[in-house]
Short mmCIF file of C-alpha atoms in Angstrom, two decimals:
data_model
loop_
_atom_site.label_atom_id
_atom_site.label_comp_id
_atom_site.label_asym_id
_atom_site.label_seq_id
_atom_site.Cartn_x
_atom_site.Cartn_y
_atom_site.Cartn_z
CA UNK O 990 4.25 -2.11 -25.26
CA UNK O 991 1.14 -2.81 -26.79
CA UNK O 992 1.50 -6.65 -27.08
CA UNK O 993 1.62 -6.84 -23.64
CA UNK O 994 -1.25 -5.21 -22.69
CA UNK O 995 -3.41 -6.28 -24.87
CA UNK O 996 -2.56 -10.66 -24.73
CA UNK O 997 -0.95 -11.04 -21.20
CA UNK O 998 -3.25 -8.84 -19.13
CA UNK O 999 -6.57 -9.73 -17.58
CA UNK O 1000 -9.47 -8.92 -19.81
CA UNK O 1001 -10.89 -6.20 -17.36
CA UNK O 1002 -7.44 -5.07 -16.08
CA UNK O 1003 -6.94 -1.17 -16.02
CA UNK O 1004 -3.98 -1.49 -18.04
CA UNK O 1005 -5.49 -3.74 -20.85
CA UNK O 1006 -8.59 -1.48 -21.12
CA UNK O 1007 -7.14 2.33 -21.41
CA UNK O 1008 -4.22 0.48 -24.88
CA UNK O 1009 -7.97 0.21 -26.06
CA UNK O 1010 -9.38 3.87 -25.35
CA UNK O 1011 -6.38 5.14 -26.71
CA UNK O 1012 -6.20 2.80 -29.84
CA UNK O 1013 -9.97 3.93 -30.21
CA UNK O 1014 -9.21 7.34 -30.08
CA UNK O 1015 -6.70 7.31 -32.20
CA UNK O 1016 -8.63 4.85 -35.42
CA UNK O 1017 -11.06 7.48 -34.41
CA UNK O 1018 -9.14 11.00 -35.41
CA UNK O 1019 -6.91 9.43 -38.13
CA UNK O 1020 -11.23 8.49 -39.88
CA UNK O 1021 -12.20 12.01 -39.57
CA UNK O 1022 -8.64 13.31 -40.92
CA UNK O 1023 -8.51 11.36 -44.46
CA UNK O 1024 -12.67 11.49 -44.09
CA UNK O 1025 -12.50 14.73 -46.02
CA UNK O 1026 -9.95 13.28 -49.12
CA UNK O 1027 -11.13 9.73 -48.83
CA UNK O 1028 -14.51 9.54 -48.10
CA UNK O 1029 -16.01 6.27 -49.61
CA UNK O 1030 -12.51 4.29 -47.51
CA UNK O 1031 -13.63 6.40 -44.20
CA UNK O 1032 -17.07 5.69 -43.86
CA UNK O 1033 -16.64 2.22 -44.96
CA UNK O 1034 -13.64 1.53 -42.22
CA UNK O 1035 -16.24 3.82 -39.62
CA UNK O 1036 -19.07 1.40 -40.83
CA UNK O 1037 -16.98 -1.30 -39.55
CA UNK O 1038 -16.39 -0.49 -36.04
CA UNK O 1039 -17.21 -2.23 -33.42
CA UNK O 1040 -17.90 -0.38 -30.54
CA UNK O 1041 -20.54 1.42 -30.12
CA UNK O 1042 -20.92 4.78 -32.34
CA UNK O 1043 -23.09 8.13 -31.63
CA UNK O 1044 -24.12 8.92 -35.21
CA UNK O 1045 -24.73 6.46 -38.40
CA UNK O 1046 -22.19 7.66 -40.99
CA UNK O 1047 -18.97 9.45 -40.05
CA UNK O 1048 -20.43 12.81 -41.60
CA UNK O 1049 -22.60 13.04 -39.33
CA UNK O 1050 -20.25 12.64 -36.03
CA UNK O 1051 -18.18 16.98 -36.55
CA UNK O 1052 -14.84 17.33 -36.70
CA UNK O 1053 -11.64 16.05 -34.36
CA UNK O 1054 -13.07 17.02 -30.75
CA UNK O 1055 -9.86 15.26 -28.88
CA UNK O 1056 -11.14 15.44 -25.12
CA UNK O 1057 -9.56 17.99 -22.36
CA UNK O 1058 -8.76 14.75 -20.20
CA UNK O 1059 -6.10 13.74 -23.00
CA UNK O 1060 -3.74 16.99 -22.07
CA UNK O 1061 -2.92 16.11 -18.30
CA UNK O 1062 0.51 18.47 -17.14
CA UNK O 1063 3.52 16.93 -17.43
CA UNK O 1064 2.43 13.44 -18.94
CA UNK O 1065 4.88 14.29 -22.14
CA UNK O 1066 7.82 15.69 -20.76
CA UNK O 1067 7.48 12.40 -18.48
CA UNK O 1068 7.64 10.12 -21.30
CA UNK O 1069 9.75 11.67 -23.56
CA UNK O 1070 12.00 11.79 -20.42
CA UNK O 1071 11.31 8.27 -20.66
CA UNK O 1072 12.43 7.30 -24.29
CA UNK O 1073 15.72 9.39 -23.41
CA UNK O 1074 16.63 6.97 -21.43
CA UNK O 1075 14.80 4.01 -23.25
CA UNK O 1076 17.37 5.00 -26.33
CA UNK O 1077 20.42 5.57 -23.70
CA UNK O 1078 19.88 1.86 -22.72
CA UNK O 1079 18.76 0.03 -25.76
CA UNK O 1080 22.21 2.01 -26.87
CA UNK O 1081 24.31 0.07 -24.62
CA UNK O 1082 23.39 -3.50 -25.43
CA UNK O 1083 23.85 -2.70 -28.85
CA UNK O 1084 21.10 -4.61 -31.06
CA UNK O 1085 20.32 -7.54 -28.23
CA UNK O 1086 17.60 -8.40 -27.11
CA UNK O 1087 16.79 -5.70 -24.68
CA UNK O 1088 14.30 -8.54 -22.03
CA UNK O 1089 17.72 -10.23 -21.55
CA UNK O 1090 18.24 -7.39 -18.99
CA UNK O 1091 17.07 -5.45 -16.34
CA UNK O 1092 17.58 -0.96 -16.12
CA UNK O 1093 18.61 0.76 -13.45
CA UNK O 1094 17.79 4.50 -13.70
CA UNK O 1095 19.43 6.78 -11.38
CA UNK O 1096 18.52 10.48 -10.82
CA UNK O 1097 19.11 13.21 -8.80
CA UNK O 1098 15.95 14.22 -6.66
CA UNK O 1099 14.13 16.80 -8.75
CA UNK O 1100 11.35 17.37 -11.11
CA UNK O 1101 12.66 14.76 -13.81
CA UNK O 1102 13.05 12.13 -10.56
CA UNK O 1103 8.88 13.05 -10.48
CA UNK O 1104 7.98 12.11 -13.58
CA UNK O 1105 9.39 9.17 -13.87
CA UNK O 1106 7.80 8.45 -9.97
CA UNK O 1107 4.44 8.54 -11.66
CA UNK O 1108 5.36 6.52 -14.49
CA UNK O 1109 6.30 3.76 -11.73
CA UNK O 1110 5.96 3.86 -8.19
CA UNK O 1111 7.19 0.95 -7.43
CA UNK O 1112 10.91 1.22 -6.73
CA UNK O 1113 11.71 -1.76 -8.94
CA UNK O 1114 9.07 -3.22 -11.05
CA UNK O 1115 8.00 -5.50 -14.18
CA UNK O 1116 4.56 -4.31 -14.75
CA UNK O 1117 5.43 -0.64 -14.34
CA UNK O 1118 4.29 1.78 -17.53
CA UNK O 1119 8.27 3.45 -16.78
CA UNK O 1120 9.05 -0.52 -17.61
CA UNK O 1121 7.18 -1.17 -20.46
CA UNK O 1122 8.40 2.20 -22.43
CA UNK O 1123 11.76 1.11 -21.49
CA UNK O 1124 10.78 -2.24 -22.95
CA UNK O 1125 13.16 -4.57 -20.58
CA UNK O 1126 12.06 -7.38 -17.81
CA UNK O 1127 12.72 -5.04 -14.57
CA UNK O 1128 13.38 -1.83 -14.37
CA UNK O 1129 14.42 -0.35 -10.99
CA UNK O 1130 14.40 3.69 -10.08
CA UNK O 1131 16.88 5.66 -7.67
CA UNK O 1132 18.24 8.57 -6.29
CA UNK O 1133 21.71 7.87 -6.46
CA UNK O 1134 23.77 4.57 -7.78
CA UNK O 1135 23.40 1.67 -5.39
CA UNK O 1136 26.48 0.83 -3.78
CA UNK O 1137 26.96 -2.75 -5.27
CA UNK O 1138 27.48 -0.98 -8.29
CA UNK O 1139 30.49 -3.18 -10.13
CA UNK O 1140 33.18 -0.70 -10.74
CA UNK O 1141 33.55 -2.06 -14.29
CA UNK O 1142 29.42 -1.42 -14.38
CA UNK O 1143 28.57 0.31 -18.15
CA UNK O 1144 27.17 3.76 -17.08
CA UNK O 1145 25.19 5.86 -19.70
CA UNK O 1146 25.21 9.14 -18.67
CA UNK O 1147 22.70 11.30 -20.37
CA UNK O 1148 20.75 14.87 -19.85
CA UNK O 1149 16.46 15.85 -20.29
CA UNK O 1150 15.34 19.31 -20.55
CA UNK O 1151 11.97 19.25 -18.71
CA UNK O 1152 9.75 22.98 -20.36
CA UNK O 1153 6.42 22.87 -18.18
CA UNK O 1154 3.75 25.90 -18.58
CA UNK O 1155 5.00 26.88 -22.32
CA UNK O 1156 9.25 27.55 -20.30
CA UNK O 1157 7.48 29.04 -17.10
CA UNK O 1158 9.75 25.59 -15.47
CA UNK O 1159 12.57 24.44 -17.03
CA UNK O 1160 15.21 22.34 -15.23
CA UNK O 1161 17.33 20.26 -17.00
CA UNK O 1162 18.03 17.19 -15.45
CA UNK O 1163 21.02 14.68 -15.83
CA UNK O 1164 20.42 10.86 -15.39
CA UNK O 1165 22.97 7.39 -15.54
CA UNK O 1166 21.21 4.19 -17.08
CA UNK O 1167 22.72 0.86 -16.07
CA UNK O 1168 21.84 -2.81 -18.17
CA UNK O 1169 22.56 -5.40 -16.68
CA UNK O 1170 21.75 -9.25 -17.59
CA UNK O 1171 19.10 -10.85 -14.98
CA UNK O 1172 19.13 -13.60 -13.78
CA UNK O 1173 15.47 -15.10 -13.85
CA UNK O 1174 14.47 -17.24 -16.44
CA UNK O 1175 12.23 -16.73 -18.99
CA UNK O 1176 8.38 -17.17 -18.44
CA UNK O 1177 6.49 -18.94 -21.18
CA UNK O 1178 3.83 -17.24 -21.71
CA UNK O 1179 4.41 -13.27 -21.13
CA UNK O 1180 7.77 -13.97 -22.34
CA UNK O 1181 9.69 -11.26 -20.01
CA UNK O 1182 12.65 -13.25 -18.01
CA UNK O 1183 10.50 -12.65 -14.49
CA UNK O 1184 9.60 -16.01 -14.05
CA UNK O 1185 11.40 -18.93 -11.62
CA UNK O 1186 12.15 -21.43 -13.80
CA UNK O 1187 11.24 -22.03 -17.54
CA UNK O 1188 8.35 -24.23 -17.11
CA UNK O 1189 6.38 -22.11 -14.94
CA UNK O 1190 4.69 -18.16 -15.57
CA UNK O 1191 5.97 -14.92 -13.76
CA UNK O 1192 4.49 -14.11 -10.97
CA UNK O 1193 1.97 -11.41 -12.78
CA UNK O 1194 1.06 -13.75 -15.22
CA UNK O 1195 0.02 -16.48 -12.83
CA UNK O 1196 -2.51 -14.07 -11.27
CA UNK O 1197 -3.84 -13.74 -14.08
CA UNK O 1198 -4.28 -16.98 -15.34
CA UNK O 1199 -5.73 -17.62 -11.41
CA UNK O 1200 -8.59 -14.30 -11.39
CA UNK O 1201 -9.54 -16.13 -15.61
CA UNK O 1202 -9.82 -19.08 -14.15
CA UNK O 1203 -12.48 -17.23 -11.01
CA UNK O 1204 -13.97 -15.43 -13.56
CA UNK O 1205 -15.35 -18.60 -15.04
#
């Protein structure tokens, strides 16, 4: 997930920048956390932080003060739900390369489906947050099984308990996960199976490369 965003997206793409922001925030919190017990190490790390700092030393910055903007309602449940489905997917392919598969997730209309839509607005995507979490080359989010689903398809069933607002909103939702070998070729740039041929980058990478040439 991190490597794809950092090395495959355009330099100023919001996905890449948001990843850098999370890493910077995590580093800041970790350094402040161990500063009282490892002061010299914390100060050395702080001095090598490459971005702008508000203070000259870690002990002059105060204690951890995470922004309330990070506490977005429902995002924790959405990620946990997606991770549960990812575990079902990875378990169904028993150690094989997840990028060689596309995933179909089927959830009946309800709260869980709405949470997954927050991670993937499109029905099918290879670049959504949901697909990044699934670690597949492509993810499809549906509210019912496709009519063309083979009778011998390996359908993994699971449930996920959503608990919001301190228990005021509680819903048990079921889901189905289907893993299918993807028919597309391996992109020589991002290594996902989303290209039309193995010698040509996928549409996403072609767009990033074109944007990079335009900015030089």
